[in-house]
Structures are given as structure tokens and as C-alpha cells.
PDB file of N, CA, C and O in Angstrom:
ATOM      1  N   UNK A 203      96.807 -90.781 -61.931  1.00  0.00           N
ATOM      2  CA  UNK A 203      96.660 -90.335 -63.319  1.00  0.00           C
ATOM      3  C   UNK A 203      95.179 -90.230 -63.645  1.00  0.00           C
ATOM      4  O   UNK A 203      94.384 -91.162 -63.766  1.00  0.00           O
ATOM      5  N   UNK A 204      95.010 -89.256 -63.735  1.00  0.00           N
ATOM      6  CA  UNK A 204      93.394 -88.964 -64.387  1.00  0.00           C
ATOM      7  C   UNK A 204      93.272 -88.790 -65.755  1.00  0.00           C
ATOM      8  O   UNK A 204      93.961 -87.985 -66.381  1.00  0.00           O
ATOM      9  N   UNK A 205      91.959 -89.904 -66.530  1.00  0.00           N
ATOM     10  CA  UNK A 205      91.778 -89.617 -67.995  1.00  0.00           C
ATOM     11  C   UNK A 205      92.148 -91.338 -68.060  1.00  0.00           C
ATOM     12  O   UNK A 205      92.266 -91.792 -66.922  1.00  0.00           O
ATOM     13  N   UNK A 206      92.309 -92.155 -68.928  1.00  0.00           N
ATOM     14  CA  UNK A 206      92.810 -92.807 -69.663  1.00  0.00           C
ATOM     15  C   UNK A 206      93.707 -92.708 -71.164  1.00  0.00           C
ATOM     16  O   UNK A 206      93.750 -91.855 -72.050  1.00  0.00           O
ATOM     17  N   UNK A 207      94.407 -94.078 -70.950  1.00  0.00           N
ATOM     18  CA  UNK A 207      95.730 -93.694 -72.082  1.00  0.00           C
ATOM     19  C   UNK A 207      95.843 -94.940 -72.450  1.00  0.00           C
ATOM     20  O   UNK A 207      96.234 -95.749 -71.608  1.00  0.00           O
ATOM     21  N   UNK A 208      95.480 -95.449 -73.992  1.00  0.00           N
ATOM     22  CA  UNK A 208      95.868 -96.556 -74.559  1.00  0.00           C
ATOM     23  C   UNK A 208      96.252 -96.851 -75.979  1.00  0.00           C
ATOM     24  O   UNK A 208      95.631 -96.728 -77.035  1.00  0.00           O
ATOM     25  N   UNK A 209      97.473 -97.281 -75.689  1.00  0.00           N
ATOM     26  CA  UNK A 209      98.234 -97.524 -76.835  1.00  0.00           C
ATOM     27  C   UNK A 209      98.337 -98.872 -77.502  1.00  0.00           C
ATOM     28  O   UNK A 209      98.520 -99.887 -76.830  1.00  0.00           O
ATOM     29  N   UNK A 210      98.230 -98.896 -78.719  1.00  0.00           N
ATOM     30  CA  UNK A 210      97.784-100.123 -79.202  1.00  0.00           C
ATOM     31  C   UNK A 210      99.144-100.283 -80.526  1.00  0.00           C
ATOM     32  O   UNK A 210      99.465 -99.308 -81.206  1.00  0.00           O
ATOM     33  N   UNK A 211      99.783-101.629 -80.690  1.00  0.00           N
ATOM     34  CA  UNK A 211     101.210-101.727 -81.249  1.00  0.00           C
ATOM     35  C   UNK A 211     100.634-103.005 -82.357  1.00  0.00           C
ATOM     36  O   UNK A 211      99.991-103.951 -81.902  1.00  0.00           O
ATOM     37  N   UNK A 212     100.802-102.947 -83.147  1.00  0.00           N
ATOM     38  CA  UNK A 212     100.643-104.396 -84.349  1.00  0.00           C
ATOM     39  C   UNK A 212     101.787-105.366 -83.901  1.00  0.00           C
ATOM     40  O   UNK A 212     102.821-104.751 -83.641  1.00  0.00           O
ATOM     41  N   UNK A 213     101.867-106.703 -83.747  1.00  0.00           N
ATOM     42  CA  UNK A 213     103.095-107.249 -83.288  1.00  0.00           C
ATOM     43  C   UNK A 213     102.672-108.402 -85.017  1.00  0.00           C
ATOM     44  O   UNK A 213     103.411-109.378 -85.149  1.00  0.00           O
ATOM     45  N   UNK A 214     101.731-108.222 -85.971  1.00  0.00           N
ATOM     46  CA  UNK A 214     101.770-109.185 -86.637  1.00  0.00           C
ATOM     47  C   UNK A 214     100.764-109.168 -87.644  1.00  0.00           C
ATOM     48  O   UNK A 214      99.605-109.379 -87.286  1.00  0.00           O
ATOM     49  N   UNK A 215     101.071-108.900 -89.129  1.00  0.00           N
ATOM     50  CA  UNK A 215     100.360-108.480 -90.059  1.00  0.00           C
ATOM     51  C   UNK A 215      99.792-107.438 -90.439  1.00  0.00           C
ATOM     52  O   UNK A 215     100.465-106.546 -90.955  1.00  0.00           O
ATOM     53  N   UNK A 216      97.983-107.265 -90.219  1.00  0.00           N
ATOM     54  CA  UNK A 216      97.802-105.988 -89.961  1.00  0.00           C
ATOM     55  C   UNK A 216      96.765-106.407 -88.701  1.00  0.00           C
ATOM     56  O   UNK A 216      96.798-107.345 -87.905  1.00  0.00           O
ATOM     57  N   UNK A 217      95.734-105.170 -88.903  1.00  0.00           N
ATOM     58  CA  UNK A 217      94.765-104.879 -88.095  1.00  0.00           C
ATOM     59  C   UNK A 217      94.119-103.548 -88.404  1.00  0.00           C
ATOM     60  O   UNK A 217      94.577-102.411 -88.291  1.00  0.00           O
ATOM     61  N   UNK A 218      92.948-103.971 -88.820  1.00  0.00           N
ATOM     62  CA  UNK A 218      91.727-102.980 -88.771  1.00  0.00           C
ATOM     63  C   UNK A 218      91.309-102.192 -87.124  1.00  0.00           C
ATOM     64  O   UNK A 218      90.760-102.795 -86.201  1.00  0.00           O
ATOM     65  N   UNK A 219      91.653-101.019 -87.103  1.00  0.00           N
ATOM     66  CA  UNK A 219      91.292-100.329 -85.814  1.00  0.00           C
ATOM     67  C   UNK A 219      90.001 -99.501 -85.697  1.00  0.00           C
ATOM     68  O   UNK A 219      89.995 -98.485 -86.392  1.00  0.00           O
ATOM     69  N   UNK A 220      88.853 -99.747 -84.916  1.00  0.00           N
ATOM     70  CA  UNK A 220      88.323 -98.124 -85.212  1.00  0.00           C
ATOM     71  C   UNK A 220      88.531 -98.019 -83.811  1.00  0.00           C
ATOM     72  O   UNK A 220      88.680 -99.009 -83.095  1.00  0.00           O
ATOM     73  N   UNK A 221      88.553 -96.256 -83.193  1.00  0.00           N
ATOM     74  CA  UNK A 221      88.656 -95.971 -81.847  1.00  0.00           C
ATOM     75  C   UNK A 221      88.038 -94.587 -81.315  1.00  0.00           C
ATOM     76  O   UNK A 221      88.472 -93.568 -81.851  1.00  0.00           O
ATOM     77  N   UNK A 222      87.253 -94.481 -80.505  1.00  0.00           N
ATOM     78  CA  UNK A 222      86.629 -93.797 -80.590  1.00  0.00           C
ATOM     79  C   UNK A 222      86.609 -93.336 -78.783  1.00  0.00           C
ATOM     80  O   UNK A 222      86.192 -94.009 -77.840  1.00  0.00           O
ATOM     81  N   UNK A 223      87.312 -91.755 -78.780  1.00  0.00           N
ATOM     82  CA  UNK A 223      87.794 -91.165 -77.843  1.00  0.00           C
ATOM     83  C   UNK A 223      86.929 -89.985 -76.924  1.00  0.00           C
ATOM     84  O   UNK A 223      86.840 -88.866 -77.430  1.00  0.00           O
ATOM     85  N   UNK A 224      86.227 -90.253 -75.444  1.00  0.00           N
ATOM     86  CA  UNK A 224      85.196 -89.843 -75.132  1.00  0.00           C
ATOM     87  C   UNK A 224      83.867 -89.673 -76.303  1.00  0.00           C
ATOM     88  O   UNK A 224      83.021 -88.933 -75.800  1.00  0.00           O
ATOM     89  N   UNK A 225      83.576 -89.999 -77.278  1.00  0.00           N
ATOM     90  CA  UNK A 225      82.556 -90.745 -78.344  1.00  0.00           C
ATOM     91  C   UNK A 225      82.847 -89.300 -79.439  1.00  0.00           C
ATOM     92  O   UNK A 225      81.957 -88.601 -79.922  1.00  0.00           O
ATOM     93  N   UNK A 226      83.802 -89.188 -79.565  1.00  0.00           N
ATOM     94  CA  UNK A 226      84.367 -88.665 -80.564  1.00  0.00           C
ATOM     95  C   UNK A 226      85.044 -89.906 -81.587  1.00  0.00           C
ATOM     96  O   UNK A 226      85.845 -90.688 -81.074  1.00  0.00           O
ATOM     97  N   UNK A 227      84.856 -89.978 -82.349  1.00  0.00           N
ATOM     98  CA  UNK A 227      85.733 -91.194 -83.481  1.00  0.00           C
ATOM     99  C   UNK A 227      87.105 -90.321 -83.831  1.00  0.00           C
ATOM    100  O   UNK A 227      87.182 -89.238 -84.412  1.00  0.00           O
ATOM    101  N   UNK A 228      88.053 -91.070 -83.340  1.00  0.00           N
ATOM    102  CA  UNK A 228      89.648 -90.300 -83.562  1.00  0.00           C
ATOM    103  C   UNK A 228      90.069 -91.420 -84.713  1.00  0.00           C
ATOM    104  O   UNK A 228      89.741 -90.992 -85.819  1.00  0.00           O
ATOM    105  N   UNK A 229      90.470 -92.257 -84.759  1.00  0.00           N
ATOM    106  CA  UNK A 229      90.884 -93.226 -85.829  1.00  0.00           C
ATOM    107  C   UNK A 229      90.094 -93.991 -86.461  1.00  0.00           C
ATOM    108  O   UNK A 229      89.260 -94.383 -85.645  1.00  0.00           O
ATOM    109  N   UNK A 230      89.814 -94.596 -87.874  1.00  0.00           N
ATOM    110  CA  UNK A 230      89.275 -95.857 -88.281  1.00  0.00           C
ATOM    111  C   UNK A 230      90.251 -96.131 -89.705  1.00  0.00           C
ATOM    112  O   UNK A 230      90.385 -95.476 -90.739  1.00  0.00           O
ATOM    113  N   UNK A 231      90.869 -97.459 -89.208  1.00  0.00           N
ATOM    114  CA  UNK A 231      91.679 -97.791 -90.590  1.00  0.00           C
ATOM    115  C   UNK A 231      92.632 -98.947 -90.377  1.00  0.00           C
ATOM    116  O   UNK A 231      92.682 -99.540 -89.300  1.00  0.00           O
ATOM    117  N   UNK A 232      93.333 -99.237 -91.341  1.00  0.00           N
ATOM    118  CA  UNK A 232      94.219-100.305 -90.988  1.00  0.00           C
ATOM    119  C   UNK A 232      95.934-100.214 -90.367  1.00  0.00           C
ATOM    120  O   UNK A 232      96.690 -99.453 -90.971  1.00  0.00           O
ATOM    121  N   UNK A 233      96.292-100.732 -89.583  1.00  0.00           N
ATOM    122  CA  UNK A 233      97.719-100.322 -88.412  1.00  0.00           C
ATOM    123  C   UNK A 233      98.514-101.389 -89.254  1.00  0.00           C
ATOM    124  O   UNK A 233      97.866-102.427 -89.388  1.00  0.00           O
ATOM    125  N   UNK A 234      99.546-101.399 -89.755  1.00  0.00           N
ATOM    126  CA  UNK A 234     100.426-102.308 -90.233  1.00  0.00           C
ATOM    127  C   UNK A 234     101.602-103.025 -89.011  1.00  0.00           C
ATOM    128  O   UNK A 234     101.932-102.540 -87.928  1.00  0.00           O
ATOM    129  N   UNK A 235     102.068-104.369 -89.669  1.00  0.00           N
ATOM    130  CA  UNK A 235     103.137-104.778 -88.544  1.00  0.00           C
ATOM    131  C   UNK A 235     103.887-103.978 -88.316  1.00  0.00           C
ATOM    132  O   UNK A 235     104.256-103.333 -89.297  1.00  0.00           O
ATOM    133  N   UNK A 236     104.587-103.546 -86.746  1.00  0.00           N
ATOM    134  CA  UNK A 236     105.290-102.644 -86.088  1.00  0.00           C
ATOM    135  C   UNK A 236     104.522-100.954 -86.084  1.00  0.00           C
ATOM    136  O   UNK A 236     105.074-100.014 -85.511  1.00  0.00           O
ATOM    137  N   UNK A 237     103.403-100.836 -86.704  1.00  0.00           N
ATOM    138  CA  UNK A 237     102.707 -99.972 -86.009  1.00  0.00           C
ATOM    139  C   UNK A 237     101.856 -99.381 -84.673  1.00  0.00           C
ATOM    140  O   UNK A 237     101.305-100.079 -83.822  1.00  0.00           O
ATOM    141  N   UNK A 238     101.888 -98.239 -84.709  1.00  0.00           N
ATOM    142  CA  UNK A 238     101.799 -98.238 -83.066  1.00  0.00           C
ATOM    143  C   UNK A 238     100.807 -96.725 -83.223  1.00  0.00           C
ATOM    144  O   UNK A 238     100.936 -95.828 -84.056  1.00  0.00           O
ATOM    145  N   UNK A 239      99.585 -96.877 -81.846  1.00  0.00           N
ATOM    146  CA  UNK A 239      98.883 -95.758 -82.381  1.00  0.00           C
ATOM    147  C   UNK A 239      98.791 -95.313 -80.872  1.00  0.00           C
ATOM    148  O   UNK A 239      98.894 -96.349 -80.215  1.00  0.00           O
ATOM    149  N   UNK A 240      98.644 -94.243 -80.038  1.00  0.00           N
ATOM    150  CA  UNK A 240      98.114 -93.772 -78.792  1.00  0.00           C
ATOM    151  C   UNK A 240      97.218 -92.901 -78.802  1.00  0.00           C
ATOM    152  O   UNK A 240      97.339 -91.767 -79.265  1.00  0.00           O
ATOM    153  N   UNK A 241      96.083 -93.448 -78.202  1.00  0.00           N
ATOM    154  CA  UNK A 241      94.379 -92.412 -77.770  1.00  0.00           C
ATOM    155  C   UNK A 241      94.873 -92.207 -76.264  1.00  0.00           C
ATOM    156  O   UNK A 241      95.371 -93.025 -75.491  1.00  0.00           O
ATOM    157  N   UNK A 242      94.568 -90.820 -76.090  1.00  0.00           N
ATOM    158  CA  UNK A 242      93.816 -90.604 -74.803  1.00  0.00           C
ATOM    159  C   UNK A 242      92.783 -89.722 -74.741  1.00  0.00           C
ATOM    160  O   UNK A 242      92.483 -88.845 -75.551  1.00  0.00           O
ATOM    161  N   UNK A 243      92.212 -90.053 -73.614  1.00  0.00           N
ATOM    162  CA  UNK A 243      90.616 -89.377 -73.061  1.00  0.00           C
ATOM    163  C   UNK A 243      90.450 -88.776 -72.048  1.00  0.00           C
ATOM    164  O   UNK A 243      91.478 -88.561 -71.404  1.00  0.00           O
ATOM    165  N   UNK A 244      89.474 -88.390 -71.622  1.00  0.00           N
ATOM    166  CA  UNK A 244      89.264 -87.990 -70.139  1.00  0.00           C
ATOM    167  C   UNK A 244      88.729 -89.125 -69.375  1.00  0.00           C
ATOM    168  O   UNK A 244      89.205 -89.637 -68.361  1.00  0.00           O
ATOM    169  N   UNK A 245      87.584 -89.460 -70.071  1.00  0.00           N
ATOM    170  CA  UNK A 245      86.351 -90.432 -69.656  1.00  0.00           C
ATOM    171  C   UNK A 245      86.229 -91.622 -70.246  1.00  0.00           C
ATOM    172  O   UNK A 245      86.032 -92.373 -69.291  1.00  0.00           O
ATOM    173  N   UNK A 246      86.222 -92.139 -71.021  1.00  0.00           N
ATOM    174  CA  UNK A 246      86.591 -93.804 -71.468  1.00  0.00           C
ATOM    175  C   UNK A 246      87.485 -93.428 -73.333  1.00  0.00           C
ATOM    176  O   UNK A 246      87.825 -92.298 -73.681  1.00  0.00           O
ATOM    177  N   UNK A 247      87.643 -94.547 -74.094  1.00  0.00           N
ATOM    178  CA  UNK A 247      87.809 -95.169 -75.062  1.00  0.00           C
ATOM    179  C   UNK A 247      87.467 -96.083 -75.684  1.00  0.00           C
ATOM    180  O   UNK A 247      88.278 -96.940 -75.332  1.00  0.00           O
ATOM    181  N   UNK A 248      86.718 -96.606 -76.496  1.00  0.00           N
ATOM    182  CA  UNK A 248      86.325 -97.811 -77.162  1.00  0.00           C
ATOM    183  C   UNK A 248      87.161 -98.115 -78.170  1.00  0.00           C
ATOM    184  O   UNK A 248      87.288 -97.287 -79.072  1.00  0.00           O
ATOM    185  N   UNK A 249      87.845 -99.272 -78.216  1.00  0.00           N
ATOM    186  CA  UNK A 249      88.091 -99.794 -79.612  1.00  0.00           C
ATOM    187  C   UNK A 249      87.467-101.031 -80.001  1.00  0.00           C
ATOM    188  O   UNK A 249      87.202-101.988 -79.273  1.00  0.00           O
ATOM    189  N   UNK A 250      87.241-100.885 -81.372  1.00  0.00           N
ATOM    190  CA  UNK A 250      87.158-102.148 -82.215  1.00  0.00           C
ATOM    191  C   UNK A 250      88.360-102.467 -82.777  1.00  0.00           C
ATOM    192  O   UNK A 250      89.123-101.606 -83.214  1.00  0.00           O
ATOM    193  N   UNK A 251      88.692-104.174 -82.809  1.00  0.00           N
ATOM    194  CA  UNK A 251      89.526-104.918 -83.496  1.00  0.00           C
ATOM    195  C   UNK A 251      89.544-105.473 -84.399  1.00  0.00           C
ATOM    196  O   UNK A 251      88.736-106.396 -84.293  1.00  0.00           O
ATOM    197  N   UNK A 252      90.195-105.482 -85.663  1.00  0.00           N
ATOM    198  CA  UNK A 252      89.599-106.667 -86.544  1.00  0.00           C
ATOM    199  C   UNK A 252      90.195-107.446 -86.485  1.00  0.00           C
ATOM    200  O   UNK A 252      89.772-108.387 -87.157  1.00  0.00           O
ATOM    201  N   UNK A 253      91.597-107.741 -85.696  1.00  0.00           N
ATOM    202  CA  UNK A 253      92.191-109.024 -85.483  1.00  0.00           C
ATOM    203  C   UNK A 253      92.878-109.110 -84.230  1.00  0.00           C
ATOM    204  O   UNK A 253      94.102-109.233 -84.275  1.00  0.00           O
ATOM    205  N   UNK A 254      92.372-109.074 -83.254  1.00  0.00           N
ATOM    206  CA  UNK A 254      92.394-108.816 -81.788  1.00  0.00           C
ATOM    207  C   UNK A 254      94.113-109.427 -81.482  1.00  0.00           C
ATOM    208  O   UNK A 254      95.111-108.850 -81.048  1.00  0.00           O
ATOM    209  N   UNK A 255      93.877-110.809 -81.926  1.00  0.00           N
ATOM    210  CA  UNK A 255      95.567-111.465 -81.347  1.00  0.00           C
ATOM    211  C   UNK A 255      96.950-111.064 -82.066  1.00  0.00           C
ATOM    212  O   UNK A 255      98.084-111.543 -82.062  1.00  0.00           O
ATOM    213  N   UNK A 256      96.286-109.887 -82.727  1.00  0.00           N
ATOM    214  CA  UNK A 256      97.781-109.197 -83.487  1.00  0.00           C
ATOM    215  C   UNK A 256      98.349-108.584 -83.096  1.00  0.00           C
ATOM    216  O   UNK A 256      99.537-108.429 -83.378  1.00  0.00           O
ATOM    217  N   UNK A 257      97.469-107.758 -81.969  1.00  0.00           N
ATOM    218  CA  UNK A 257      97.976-105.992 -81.608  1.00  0.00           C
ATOM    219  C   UNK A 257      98.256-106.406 -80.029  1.00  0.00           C
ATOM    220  O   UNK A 257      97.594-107.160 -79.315  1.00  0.00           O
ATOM    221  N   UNK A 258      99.132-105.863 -79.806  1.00  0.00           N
ATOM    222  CA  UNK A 258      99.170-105.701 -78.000  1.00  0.00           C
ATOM    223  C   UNK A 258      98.744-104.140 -77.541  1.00  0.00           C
ATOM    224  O   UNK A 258      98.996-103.081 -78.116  1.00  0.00           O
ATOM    225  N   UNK A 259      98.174-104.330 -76.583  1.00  0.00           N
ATOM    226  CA  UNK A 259      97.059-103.111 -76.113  1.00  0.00           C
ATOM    227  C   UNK A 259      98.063-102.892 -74.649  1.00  0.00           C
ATOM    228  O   UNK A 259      98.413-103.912 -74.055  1.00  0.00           O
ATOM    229  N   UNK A 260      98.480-101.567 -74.135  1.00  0.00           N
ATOM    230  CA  UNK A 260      99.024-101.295 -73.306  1.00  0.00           C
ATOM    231  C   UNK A 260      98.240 -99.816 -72.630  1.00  0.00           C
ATOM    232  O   UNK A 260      98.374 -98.704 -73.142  1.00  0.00           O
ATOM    233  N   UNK A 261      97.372-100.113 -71.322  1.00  0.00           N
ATOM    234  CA  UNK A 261      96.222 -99.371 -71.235  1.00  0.00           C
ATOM    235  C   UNK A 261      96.768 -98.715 -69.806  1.00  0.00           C
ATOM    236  O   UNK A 261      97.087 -99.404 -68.837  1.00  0.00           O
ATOM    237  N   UNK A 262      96.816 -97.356 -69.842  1.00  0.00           N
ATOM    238  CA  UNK A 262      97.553 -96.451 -68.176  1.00  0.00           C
ATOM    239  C   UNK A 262      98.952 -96.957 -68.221  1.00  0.00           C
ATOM    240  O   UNK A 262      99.582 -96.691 -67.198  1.00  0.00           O
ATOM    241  N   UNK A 263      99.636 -97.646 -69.174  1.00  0.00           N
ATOM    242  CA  UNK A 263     100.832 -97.942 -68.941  1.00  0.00           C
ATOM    243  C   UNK A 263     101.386 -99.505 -68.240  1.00  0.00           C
ATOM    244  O   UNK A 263     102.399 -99.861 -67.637  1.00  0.00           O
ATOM    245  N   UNK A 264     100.283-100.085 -68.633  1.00  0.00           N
ATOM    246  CA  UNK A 264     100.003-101.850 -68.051  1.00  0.00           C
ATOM    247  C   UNK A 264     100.037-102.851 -69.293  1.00  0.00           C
ATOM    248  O   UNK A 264      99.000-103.018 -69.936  1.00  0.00           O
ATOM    249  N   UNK A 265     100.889-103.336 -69.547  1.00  0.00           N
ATOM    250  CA  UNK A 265     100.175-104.467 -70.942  1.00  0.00           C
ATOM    251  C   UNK A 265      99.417-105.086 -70.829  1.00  0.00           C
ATOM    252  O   UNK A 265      99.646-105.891 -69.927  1.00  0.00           O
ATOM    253  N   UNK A 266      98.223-105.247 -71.418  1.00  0.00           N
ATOM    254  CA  UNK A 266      97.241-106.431 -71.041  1.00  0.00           C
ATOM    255  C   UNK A 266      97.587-107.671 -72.056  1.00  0.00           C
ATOM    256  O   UNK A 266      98.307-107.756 -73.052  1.00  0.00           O
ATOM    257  N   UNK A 267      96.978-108.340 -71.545  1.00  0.00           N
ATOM    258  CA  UNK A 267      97.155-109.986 -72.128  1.00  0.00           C
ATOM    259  C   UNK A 267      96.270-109.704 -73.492  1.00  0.00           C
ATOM    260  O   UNK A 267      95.821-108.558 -73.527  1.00  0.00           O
ATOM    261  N   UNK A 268      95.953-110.493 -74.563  1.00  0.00           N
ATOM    262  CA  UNK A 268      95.566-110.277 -75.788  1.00  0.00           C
ATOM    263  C   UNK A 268      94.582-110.574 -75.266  1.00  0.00           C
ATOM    264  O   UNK A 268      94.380-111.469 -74.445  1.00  0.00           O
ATOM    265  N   UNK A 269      93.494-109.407 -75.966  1.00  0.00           N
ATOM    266  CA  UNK A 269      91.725-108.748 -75.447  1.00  0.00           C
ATOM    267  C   UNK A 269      90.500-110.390 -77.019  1.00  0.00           C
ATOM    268  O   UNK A 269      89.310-110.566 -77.279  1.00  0.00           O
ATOM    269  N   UNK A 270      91.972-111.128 -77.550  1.00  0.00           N
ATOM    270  CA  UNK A 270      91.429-112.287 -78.485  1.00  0.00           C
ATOM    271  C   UNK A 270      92.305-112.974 -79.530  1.00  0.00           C
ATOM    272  O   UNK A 270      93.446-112.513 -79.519  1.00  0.00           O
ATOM    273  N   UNK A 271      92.106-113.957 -80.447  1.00  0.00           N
ATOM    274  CA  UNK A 271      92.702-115.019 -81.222  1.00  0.00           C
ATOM    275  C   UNK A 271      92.671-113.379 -82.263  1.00  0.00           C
ATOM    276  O   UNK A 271      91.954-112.380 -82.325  1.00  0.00           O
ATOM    277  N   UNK A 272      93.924-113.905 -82.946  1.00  0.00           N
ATOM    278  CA  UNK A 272      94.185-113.434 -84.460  1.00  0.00           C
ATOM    279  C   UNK A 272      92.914-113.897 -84.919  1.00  0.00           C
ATOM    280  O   UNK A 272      92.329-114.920 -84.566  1.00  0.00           O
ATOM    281  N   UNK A 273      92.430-112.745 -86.017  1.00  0.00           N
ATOM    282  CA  UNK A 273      90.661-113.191 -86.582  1.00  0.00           C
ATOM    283  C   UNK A 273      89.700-112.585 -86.134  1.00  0.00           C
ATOM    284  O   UNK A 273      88.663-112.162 -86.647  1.00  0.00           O
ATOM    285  N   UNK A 274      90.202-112.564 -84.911  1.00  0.00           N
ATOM    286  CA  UNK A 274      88.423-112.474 -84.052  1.00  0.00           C
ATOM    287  C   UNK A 274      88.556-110.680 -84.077  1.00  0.00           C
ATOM    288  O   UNK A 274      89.461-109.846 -84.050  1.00  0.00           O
ATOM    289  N   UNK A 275      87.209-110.699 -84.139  1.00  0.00           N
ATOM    290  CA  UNK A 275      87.036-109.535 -83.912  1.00  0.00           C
ATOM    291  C   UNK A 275      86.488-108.959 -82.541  1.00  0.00           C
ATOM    292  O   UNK A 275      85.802-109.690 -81.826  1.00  0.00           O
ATOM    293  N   UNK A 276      86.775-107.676 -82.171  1.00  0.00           N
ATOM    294  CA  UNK A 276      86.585-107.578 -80.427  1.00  0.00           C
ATOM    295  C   UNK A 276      86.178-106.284 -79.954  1.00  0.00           C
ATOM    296  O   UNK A 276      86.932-105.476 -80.497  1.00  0.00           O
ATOM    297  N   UNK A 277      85.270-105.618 -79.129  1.00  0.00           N
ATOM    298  CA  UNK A 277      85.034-104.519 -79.165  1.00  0.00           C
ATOM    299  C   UNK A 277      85.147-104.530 -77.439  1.00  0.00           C
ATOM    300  O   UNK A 277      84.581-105.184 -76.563  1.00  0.00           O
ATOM    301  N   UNK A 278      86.173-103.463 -77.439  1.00  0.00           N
ATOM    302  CA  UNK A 278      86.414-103.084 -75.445  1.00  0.00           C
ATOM    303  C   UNK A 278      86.185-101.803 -75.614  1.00  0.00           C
ATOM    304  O   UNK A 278      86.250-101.222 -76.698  1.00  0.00           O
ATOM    305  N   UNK A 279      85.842-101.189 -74.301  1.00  0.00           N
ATOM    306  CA  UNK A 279      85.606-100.089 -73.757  1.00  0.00           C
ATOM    307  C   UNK A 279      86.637-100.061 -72.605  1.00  0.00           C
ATOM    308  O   UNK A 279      86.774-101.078 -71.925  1.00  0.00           O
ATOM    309  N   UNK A 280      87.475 -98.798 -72.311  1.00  0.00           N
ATOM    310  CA  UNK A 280      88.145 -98.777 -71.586  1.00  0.00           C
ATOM    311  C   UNK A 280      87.953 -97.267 -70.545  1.00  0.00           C
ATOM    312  O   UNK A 280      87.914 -96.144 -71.047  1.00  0.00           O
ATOM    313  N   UNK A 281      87.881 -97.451 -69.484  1.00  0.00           N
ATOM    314  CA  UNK A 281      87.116 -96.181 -68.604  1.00  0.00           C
ATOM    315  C   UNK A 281      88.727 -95.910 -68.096  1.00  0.00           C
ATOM    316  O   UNK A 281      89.855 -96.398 -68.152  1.00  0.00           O
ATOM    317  N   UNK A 282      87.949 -94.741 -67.554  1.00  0.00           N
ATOM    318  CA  UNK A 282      89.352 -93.784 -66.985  1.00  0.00           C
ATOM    319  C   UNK A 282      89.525 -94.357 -65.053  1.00  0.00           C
ATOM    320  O   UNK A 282      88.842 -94.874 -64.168  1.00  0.00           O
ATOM    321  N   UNK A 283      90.434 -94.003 -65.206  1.00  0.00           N
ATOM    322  CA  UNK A 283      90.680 -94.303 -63.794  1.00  0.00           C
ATOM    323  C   UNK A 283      90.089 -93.307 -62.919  1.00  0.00           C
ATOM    324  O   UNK A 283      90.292 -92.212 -63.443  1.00  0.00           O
ATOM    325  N   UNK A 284      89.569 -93.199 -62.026  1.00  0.00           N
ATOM    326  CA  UNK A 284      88.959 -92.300 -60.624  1.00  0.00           C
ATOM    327  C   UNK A 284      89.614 -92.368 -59.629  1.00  0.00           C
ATOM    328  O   UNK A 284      89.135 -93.165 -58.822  1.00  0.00           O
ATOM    329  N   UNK A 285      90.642 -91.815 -59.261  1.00  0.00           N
ATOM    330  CA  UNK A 285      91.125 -91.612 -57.868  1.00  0.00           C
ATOM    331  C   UNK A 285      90.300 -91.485 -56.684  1.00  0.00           C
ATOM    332  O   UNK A 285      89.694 -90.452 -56.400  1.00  0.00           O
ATOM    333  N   UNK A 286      90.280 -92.894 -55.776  1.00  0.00           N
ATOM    334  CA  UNK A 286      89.033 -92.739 -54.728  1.00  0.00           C
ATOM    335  C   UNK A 286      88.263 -93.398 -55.039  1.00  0.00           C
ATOM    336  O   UNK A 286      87.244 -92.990 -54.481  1.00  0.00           O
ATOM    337  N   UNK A 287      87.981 -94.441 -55.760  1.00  0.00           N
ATOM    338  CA  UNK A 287      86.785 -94.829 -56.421  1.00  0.00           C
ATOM    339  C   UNK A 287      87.126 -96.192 -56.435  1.00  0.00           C
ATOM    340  O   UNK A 287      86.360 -97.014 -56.938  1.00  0.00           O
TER     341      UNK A 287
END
């Protein structure tokens, strides 16, 4: 799979998102419980969190473990995959 793909789900309250897709800004705002948002890119993704242990982040189709505590705030960058690399 070439590009990156990450989908980000509220499992609890809210969450402030901004996300910003090959450094284009695609979203900034708040995701409510049971909301669910999907970026993709070619070349990376950045998000900011404003409450990292709320949202589950599911990145190429992998869940990752929570990127922080409810509260915290968290800023990842997520690169694309390279076949060969």
C-alpha cells in the first residue's frame, strides 16, 4: 500500500483534532464520542491531540496502542509506507 491512511475514532468524550495532510491542513476542530474521521496522504500526516487517551488511532489499517493519557496533549507525524525501504 503506498501513501498513508489514518483513521482516528473518539472512544470517550471529546477531542480537539488538528490534522494536517502532506502539509496541507485538512481538519481542525472538535470529534465527539463515537466520532470517527479518516486522512489520507501520499507522504506523511501530522496530527495534534487535545486529549490523546480518548481517540483510538488506526494507522495502514493497524490499531495502535493510545499515542497518551486522556488530557495530554500529543503531536505525531505519521510517514507513508515505502515498499523496499
Amino acid at each position: 500500500v503506498a501513501g498513508v491512511k489514518i483513521e482516528v475514532k473518539v472512544k470517550e468524550r471529546e477531542c480537539w483534532i488538528r490534522a494536517v495532510v502532506d502539509g496541507k491542513e485538512e481538519f481542525q476542530g472538535i470529534l465527539k464520542k463515537g466520532d470517527s474521521r479518516l486522512f489520507q496522504g501520499q507522504k506523511e500526516i501530522y496530527l495534534k491531540l487535545g486529549s490523546a487517551g480518548v481517540v483510538e488511532i488506526t494507522h495502514n489499517g493497524r490499531i495502535l496502542p493510545p499515542l497518551g493519557a486522556p488530557g495530554e496533549v500529543v503531536e505525531k507525524t505519521f510517514s507513508a509506507i515505502n515498499p523496499g525501504s
